[in-house]
Tab-separated table of C-alpha atoms in Angstrom:
chain	number	residue	atom	x	y	z
A	1	MET	CA	-34.098	-2.433	30.348
A	2	PRO	CA	-33.139	-3.608	33.826
A	3	ALA	CA	-30.738	-1.489	35.670
A	4	ARG	CA	-28.355	-4.522	36.294
A	5	ARG	CA	-28.297	-5.322	32.614
A	6	ALA	CA	-27.358	-1.954	31.481
A	7	PRO	CA	-23.899	-1.749	33.026
A	8	LEU	CA	-23.209	-5.293	31.673
A	9	LEU	CA	-24.104	-4.207	28.228
A	10	LEU	CA	-22.052	-1.130	28.468
A	11	ILE	CA	-19.073	-3.053	29.867
A	12	GLY	CA	-19.489	-5.604	27.031
A	13	ALA	CA	-19.782	-2.875	24.345
A	14	PHE	CA	-16.602	-1.213	25.484
A	15	LEU	CA	-14.661	-4.365	25.666
A	16	ALA	CA	-15.810	-5.197	22.043
A	17	LEU	CA	-14.478	-1.944	20.853
A	18	TYR	CA	-11.230	-2.028	22.779
A	19	LEU	CA	-10.390	-5.630	22.246
A	20	ILE	CA	-11.991	-6.493	18.965
A	21	TRP	CA	-10.967	-3.395	16.992
A	22	GLY	CA	-7.541	-3.447	18.506
A	23	SER	CA	-7.192	-7.221	17.445
A	24	THR	CA	-8.286	-6.605	13.819
A	25	TYR	CA	-4.817	-5.710	12.967
A	26	LEU	CA	-3.327	-8.904	14.023
A	27	ALA	CA	-6.206	-10.795	12.210
A	28	ILE	CA	-5.415	-8.799	9.041
A	29	ARG	CA	-1.684	-9.788	9.488
A	30	ILE	CA	-2.568	-13.355	9.860
A	31	GLY	CA	-5.152	-13.238	6.940
A	32	VAL	CA	-2.777	-11.815	4.361
A	33	GLU	CA	-0.403	-14.710	4.706
A	34	SER	CA	-3.014	-16.946	3.000
A	35	TRP	CA	-5.146	-14.302	1.101
A	36	PRO	CA	-4.254	-11.732	-1.491
A	37	PRO	CA	-4.840	-8.450	0.402
A	38	LEU	CA	-7.522	-6.697	-1.649
A	39	LEU	CA	-9.432	-9.889	-2.214
A	40	MET	CA	-9.476	-10.679	1.485
A	41	ALA	CA	-10.734	-7.077	2.401
A	42	GLY	CA	-13.165	-7.179	-0.504
A	43	ILE	CA	-14.758	-10.535	0.669
A	44	ARG	CA	-14.835	-9.382	4.247
A	45	PHE	CA	-16.868	-6.180	3.615
A	46	VAL	CA	-19.031	-7.551	0.806
A	47	VAL	CA	-20.047	-10.660	3.107
A	48	ALA	CA	-20.475	-8.334	6.314
A	49	GLY	CA	-22.491	-5.698	4.376
A	50	ALA	CA	-24.697	-8.321	2.620
A	51	LEU	CA	-25.515	-9.969	6.003
A	52	MET	CA	-26.278	-6.641	7.757
A	53	TYR	CA	-28.343	-5.400	4.688
A	54	GLY	CA	-30.206	-8.610	4.459
A	55	PHE	CA	-31.026	-8.537	8.169
A	56	LEU	CA	-32.098	-4.935	8.135
A	57	ARG	CA	-34.310	-5.521	5.076
A	58	TRP	CA	-35.788	-8.411	6.980
A	59	ARG	CA	-36.516	-6.292	9.867
A	60	GLY	CA	-38.434	-3.831	7.593
A	61	VAL	CA	-35.730	-1.137	7.232
A	62	PRO	CA	-36.605	0.712	3.897
A	63	ASN	CA	-34.125	0.332	0.952
A	64	PRO	CA	-31.879	3.382	0.471
A	65	SER	CA	-32.749	5.905	-2.248
A	66	TRP	CA	-30.584	6.342	-5.262
A	67	GLN	CA	-28.945	9.468	-3.779
A	68	GLU	CA	-28.320	7.631	-0.455
A	69	TRP	CA	-26.641	4.774	-2.435
A	70	LYS	CA	-24.336	7.273	-4.209
A	71	SER	CA	-23.475	8.903	-0.960
A	72	ALA	CA	-22.759	5.581	0.929
A	73	ALA	CA	-20.696	4.457	-2.098
A	74	ALA	CA	-18.398	7.655	-1.839
A	75	VAL	CA	-17.957	7.212	1.815
A	76	GLY	CA	-17.366	3.513	1.645
A	77	PHE	CA	-14.817	3.883	-1.020
A	78	LEU	CA	-12.829	6.431	1.073
A	79	LEU	CA	-13.229	4.695	4.497
A	80	LEU	CA	-13.056	0.985	3.545
A	81	SER	CA	-11.593	0.865	0.014
A	82	CYS	CA	-8.841	3.411	0.558
A	83	GLY	CA	-8.856	3.209	4.505
A	84	ASN	CA	-8.922	-0.510	5.414
A	85	GLY	CA	-7.599	-1.411	2.029
A	86	GLY	CA	-4.523	0.662	2.532
A	87	VAL	CA	-3.937	-0.910	5.914
A	88	THR	CA	-4.396	-4.449	4.561
A	89	LEU	CA	-1.881	-3.622	1.701
A	90	ALA	CA	0.675	-2.182	4.163
A	91	GLU	CA	0.536	-5.229	6.417
A	92	ASP	CA	0.940	-7.417	3.306
A	93	LEU	CA	4.088	-5.455	2.492
A	94	GLY	CA	5.333	-6.242	5.909
A	95	VAL	CA	4.275	-3.321	8.229
A	96	ALA	CA	3.816	-4.868	11.811
A	97	SER	CA	0.210	-4.836	12.940
A	98	GLY	CA	1.024	-2.762	16.061
A	99	VAL	CA	2.822	-0.219	13.922
A	100	ALA	CA	-0.194	0.038	11.580
A	101	ALA	CA	-2.599	0.746	14.411
A	102	LEU	CA	-0.301	3.328	15.686
A	103	ALA	CA	-0.248	5.127	12.408
A	104	VAL	CA	-4.020	4.795	12.059
A	105	ALA	CA	-4.287	6.482	15.400
A	106	THR	CA	-3.414	9.632	13.723
A	107	VAL	CA	-6.975	9.740	12.243
A	108	PRO	CA	-8.321	12.541	14.421
A	109	LEU	CA	-5.381	14.678	13.487
A	110	PHE	CA	-6.183	14.454	9.938
A	111	ALA	CA	-9.939	14.907	10.727
A	112	LEU	CA	-9.178	18.302	12.397
A	113	LEU	CA	-7.197	19.464	9.389
A	114	PHE	CA	-9.831	18.254	6.849
A	115	GLY	CA	-12.514	19.864	9.054
A	116	LEU	CA	-10.974	23.270	8.141
A	117	ILE	CA	-12.363	22.752	4.517
A	118	TRP	CA	-15.946	22.852	5.966
A	119	GLY	CA	-15.256	25.694	8.308
A	120	GLN	CA	-14.806	23.742	11.288
A	121	ARG	CA	-13.087	25.964	14.053
A	122	THR	CA	-9.995	24.493	15.786
A	123	THR	CA	-9.016	25.498	19.367
A	124	ARG	CA	-5.362	26.125	20.544
A	125	LEU	CA	-5.597	22.810	22.346
A	126	GLU	CA	-6.404	20.983	19.348
A	127	TRP	CA	-3.673	22.665	17.327
A	128	SER	CA	-1.235	21.624	19.983
A	129	GLY	CA	-2.573	17.995	19.571
A	130	ILE	CA	-1.969	18.263	15.887
A	131	VAL	CA	1.599	19.431	16.162
A	132	LEU	CA	2.188	16.737	18.808
A	133	GLY	CA	0.724	14.180	16.601
A	134	LEU	CA	3.002	15.191	13.689
A	135	VAL	CA	5.921	14.693	15.915
A	136	GLY	CA	4.698	11.253	16.651
A	137	ILE	CA	4.319	10.480	12.973
A	138	GLY	CA	8.114	11.632	12.581
A	139	LEU	CA	9.243	9.370	15.455
A	140	LEU	CA	7.113	6.588	13.922
A	141	ASN	CA	8.686	6.786	10.590
A	142	LEU	CA	12.266	6.923	12.282
A	143	GLY	CA	11.573	3.329	13.556
A	144	SER	CA	13.169	0.522	11.709
A	145	ASN	CA	9.625	-1.116	10.831
A	146	LEU	CA	8.337	1.761	8.554
A	147	GLN	CA	11.865	2.428	7.203
A	148	ALA	CA	12.127	-1.139	6.022
A	149	SER	CA	8.851	-0.589	3.964
A	150	PRO	CA	8.687	2.994	2.656
A	151	MET	CA	5.784	2.021	0.520
A	152	GLY	CA	3.941	0.530	3.410
A	153	ALA	CA	4.505	3.656	5.504
A	154	ALA	CA	2.981	5.869	2.624
A	155	LEU	CA	-0.029	3.522	2.358
A	156	ILE	CA	-0.670	3.571	6.068
A	157	LEU	CA	-0.673	7.424	6.175
A	158	PHE	CA	-2.751	7.595	2.990
A	159	ALA	CA	-5.315	5.148	4.773
A	160	ALA	CA	-5.447	7.351	7.847
A	161	ALA	CA	-5.900	10.409	5.686
A	162	ALA	CA	-8.615	8.721	3.403
A	163	TRP	CA	-10.636	7.546	6.504
A	164	SER	CA	-10.544	11.081	8.077
A	165	PHE	CA	-11.628	12.915	4.752
A	166	GLY	CA	-14.464	10.332	4.358
A	167	SER	CA	-15.476	10.852	7.878
A	168	MET	CA	-15.624	14.631	7.631
A	169	TRP	CA	-17.362	14.514	4.153
A	170	SER	CA	-19.939	12.201	5.343
A	171	LYS	CA	-21.347	14.782	7.704
A	172	ASN	CA	-22.303	16.800	4.576
A	173	LEU	CA	-23.838	13.921	2.570
A	174	THR	CA	-27.357	12.441	2.441
A	175	LEU	CA	-26.770	8.916	3.848
A	176	PRO	CA	-29.068	6.161	4.911
A	177	SER	CA	-30.256	6.204	8.470
A	178	GLY	CA	-28.943	4.177	11.374
A	179	PRO	CA	-27.151	0.860	10.532
A	180	MET	CA	-28.245	0.717	6.988
A	181	ALA	CA	-25.574	3.411	6.065
A	182	SER	CA	-22.951	0.980	7.432
A	183	ALA	CA	-24.371	-1.887	5.241
A	184	ALA	CA	-24.498	0.189	2.251
A	185	GLU	CA	-20.989	1.501	2.788
A	186	MET	CA	-19.527	-1.974	3.467
A	187	LEU	CA	-21.215	-3.416	0.255
A	188	ALA	CA	-19.966	-0.498	-1.853
A	189	GLY	CA	-16.511	-0.429	-0.421
A	190	GLY	CA	-16.265	-4.171	-0.679
A	191	VAL	CA	-17.218	-4.325	-4.363
A	192	ALA	CA	-14.551	-1.493	-5.061
A	193	LEU	CA	-11.966	-3.692	-3.373
A	194	LEU	CA	-12.839	-6.690	-5.304
A	195	ALA	CA	-12.586	-4.727	-8.574
A	196	GLY	CA	-9.263	-3.454	-7.451
A	197	SER	CA	-8.193	-7.112	-6.712
A	198	LEU	CA	-9.319	-8.307	-10.180
A	199	LEU	CA	-7.655	-5.349	-12.031
A	200	SER	CA	-4.426	-5.613	-10.133
A	201	GLY	CA	-4.274	-9.412	-11.205
A	202	GLU	CA	-4.320	-10.780	-7.742
A	203	ARG	CA	-4.508	-14.613	-7.694
A	204	LEU	CA	-4.866	-17.322	-5.012
A	205	VAL	CA	-1.706	-19.305	-5.486
A	206	ALA	CA	-2.681	-21.911	-2.924
A	207	ALA	CA	-5.922	-22.665	-0.863
A	208	PRO	CA	-6.090	-20.614	2.073
A	209	THR	CA	-4.968	-22.220	5.399
A	210	LEU	CA	-7.362	-22.838	8.270
A	211	ALA	CA	-5.816	-19.834	10.020
A	212	GLY	CA	-6.482	-17.731	6.897
A	213	TRP	CA	-10.181	-18.775	6.924
A	214	GLY	CA	-10.512	-18.137	10.601
A	215	ALA	CA	-8.929	-14.623	10.253
A	216	LEU	CA	-11.413	-13.861	7.426
A	217	ALA	CA	-14.455	-15.099	9.465
A	218	TYR	CA	-13.039	-13.155	12.574
A	219	LEU	CA	-13.006	-9.933	10.575
A	220	VAL	CA	-16.358	-10.463	9.104
A	221	VAL	CA	-18.285	-11.429	12.218
A	222	PHE	CA	-16.442	-9.581	15.091
A	223	GLY	CA	-14.451	-6.924	13.194
A	224	SER	CA	-17.200	-5.679	10.986
A	225	ILE	CA	-20.684	-6.667	12.520
A	226	ILE	CA	-20.389	-7.203	16.196
A	227	ALA	CA	-17.797	-4.313	16.947
A	228	PHE	CA	-19.648	-1.841	14.779
A	229	SER	CA	-23.035	-2.672	16.468
A	230	ALA	CA	-21.304	-2.172	19.820
A	231	TYR	CA	-20.174	1.316	18.548
A	232	LEU	CA	-23.674	2.208	17.632
A	233	TYR	CA	-25.012	1.152	20.968
A	234	LEU	CA	-22.357	3.214	22.876
A	235	LEU	CA	-23.120	6.159	20.714
A	236	LYS	CA	-26.625	6.124	21.928
A	237	GLN	CA	-25.871	5.499	25.618
A	238	VAL	CA	-22.843	7.405	26.569
A	239	ARG	CA	-21.075	10.673	25.407
A	240	PRO	CA	-19.336	10.541	21.919
A	241	ALA	CA	-15.971	11.183	23.512
A	242	ALA	CA	-16.403	7.980	25.526
A	243	ALA	CA	-17.605	6.066	22.649
A	244	THR	CA	-14.614	7.178	20.501
A	245	SER	CA	-12.169	6.401	23.242
A	246	TYR	CA	-11.145	3.239	21.309
A	247	ALA	CA	-8.702	5.601	19.479
A	248	TYR	CA	-6.546	5.644	22.650
A	249	VAL	CA	-6.725	2.009	23.476
A	250	ASN	CA	-6.631	0.257	20.180
A	251	PRO	CA	-2.900	0.979	19.358
A	252	VAL	CA	-1.752	-0.407	22.782
A	253	VAL	CA	-3.876	-3.581	22.279
A	254	ALA	CA	-2.656	-4.132	18.729
A	255	VAL	CA	1.003	-3.551	19.752
A	256	LEU	CA	0.772	-6.088	22.703
A	257	LEU	CA	-1.022	-8.694	20.523
A	258	GLY	CA	1.624	-8.310	17.714
A	259	ILE	CA	4.450	-8.805	20.206
A	260	GLY	CA	2.741	-11.728	22.075
A	261	PHE	CA	1.279	-13.635	19.157
A	262	ALA	CA	3.228	-12.606	15.920
A	263	GLY	CA	6.780	-12.137	17.213
A	264	GLU	CA	6.756	-8.390	16.258
A	265	THR	CA	9.129	-6.076	17.781
A	266	ILE	CA	8.641	-2.428	18.736
A	267	GLY	CA	11.783	-0.195	18.940
A	268	LEU	CA	12.495	2.675	21.039
A	269	GLU	CA	11.446	5.108	18.365
A	270	GLU	CA	8.185	3.446	17.836
A	271	GLY	CA	7.584	3.134	21.572
A	272	LEU	CA	7.976	6.911	22.013
A	273	ALA	CA	5.948	7.566	18.959
A	274	MET	CA	3.067	5.476	20.745
A	275	LEU	CA	3.193	7.723	23.859
A	276	VAL	CA	3.258	10.792	21.735
A	277	ILE	CA	0.433	9.954	19.453
A	278	ILE	CA	-1.932	8.813	21.956
A	279	SER	CA	-1.092	12.012	24.062
A	280	ALA	CA	-1.988	14.002	20.838
A	281	VAL	CA	-5.248	12.193	20.474
A	282	VAL	CA	-6.055	12.881	24.148
A	283	LEU	CA	-5.410	16.536	23.665
A	284	ILE	CA	-7.730	16.590	20.630
A	285	GLY	CA	-10.540	14.926	22.588
A	286	LEU	CA	-10.170	17.372	25.573
A	287	PRO	CA	-12.063	20.329	24.093
A	288	GLN	CA	-15.034	17.894	23.007
A	289	TRP	CA	-15.171	16.453	26.449
A	290	ARG	CA	-15.217	19.971	28.082
A	291	GLN	CA	-17.948	21.212	25.698
A	292	GLN	CA	-19.987	18.214	26.609
A	293	GLN	CA	-19.615	18.504	30.217
A	294	ALA	CA	-20.657	22.204	29.913
A	295	GLU	CA	-23.755	21.222	28.110
A	296	ARG	CA	-24.659	18.754	30.689
A	297	LYS	CA	-24.280	21.228	33.503
A	298	ALA	CA	-26.402	23.666	31.447
A	299	ASP	CA	-29.152	20.984	30.939
A	300	GLY	CA	-29.066	20.170	34.564
A	301	LEU	CA	-29.446	23.896	35.567
A	302	ARG	CA	-32.401	24.383	33.172
A	303	GLU	CA	-33.982	21.267	34.696
A	304	GLN	CA	-33.681	22.609	38.078
A	305	THR	CA	-35.014	26.093	37.240
A	306	GLY	CA	-37.612	24.828	34.860
């Protein structure tokens, strides 16, 4: 790959994560004005998963084994059916898109707590981040937005916890390799969401508007395929701490888009919560960043003395 192309690809991939994933909360907010929430989320992931699965099979990627399908179904249910489905339901209940993004930014806090189940050690700095994050959650729930929708607040926190638990559990499961894991997870999670839509009696009371169709198409193409591909590319090209830095940026992007395009308002408590939660996520990421820096230095010394 030419040297000049690499920086442009890296910049484009980072912008995709920061802007696209940050904007999906507003797209969901627009979409649920036309679509029943579970139906929209189910269509999003079934279509995106089918497109990615078909492309990978066309490229010669082997079909997942039965065990891999079962593992992908479990992870897809937790991450997409419970995680994204919970966010979509919460926004349908009136939770502002920016506030939803702030609550989902607590995923790293839950991930550390669930990591204890599998024997993951937590440093003092990470515990400080967890405590600070819990303070941020408290501030967020003091704001008028979540107080106006207690069920929405519960759904958002459930979604963050489910995403975190699924992410930690996935490390101990036999999943398909590479992008096929994402395709299988999206297919399984999307089918579960469609089943939930059917069982809950969701109905389209009117034909979706042009904005509703546009939001769904944006979530399928940009939110589920392009942004995820950019994430995979960054995981191969940069340190994981850099690739996951979207967790710091997405809430800010979502809040600004919600204020600018959806007329949402953020109160003092929610503004403070944004600063506290993002600071907590940074604290949690510091030990990982320091460990990777030490490993890079050690590798450099071995190369010099080798």
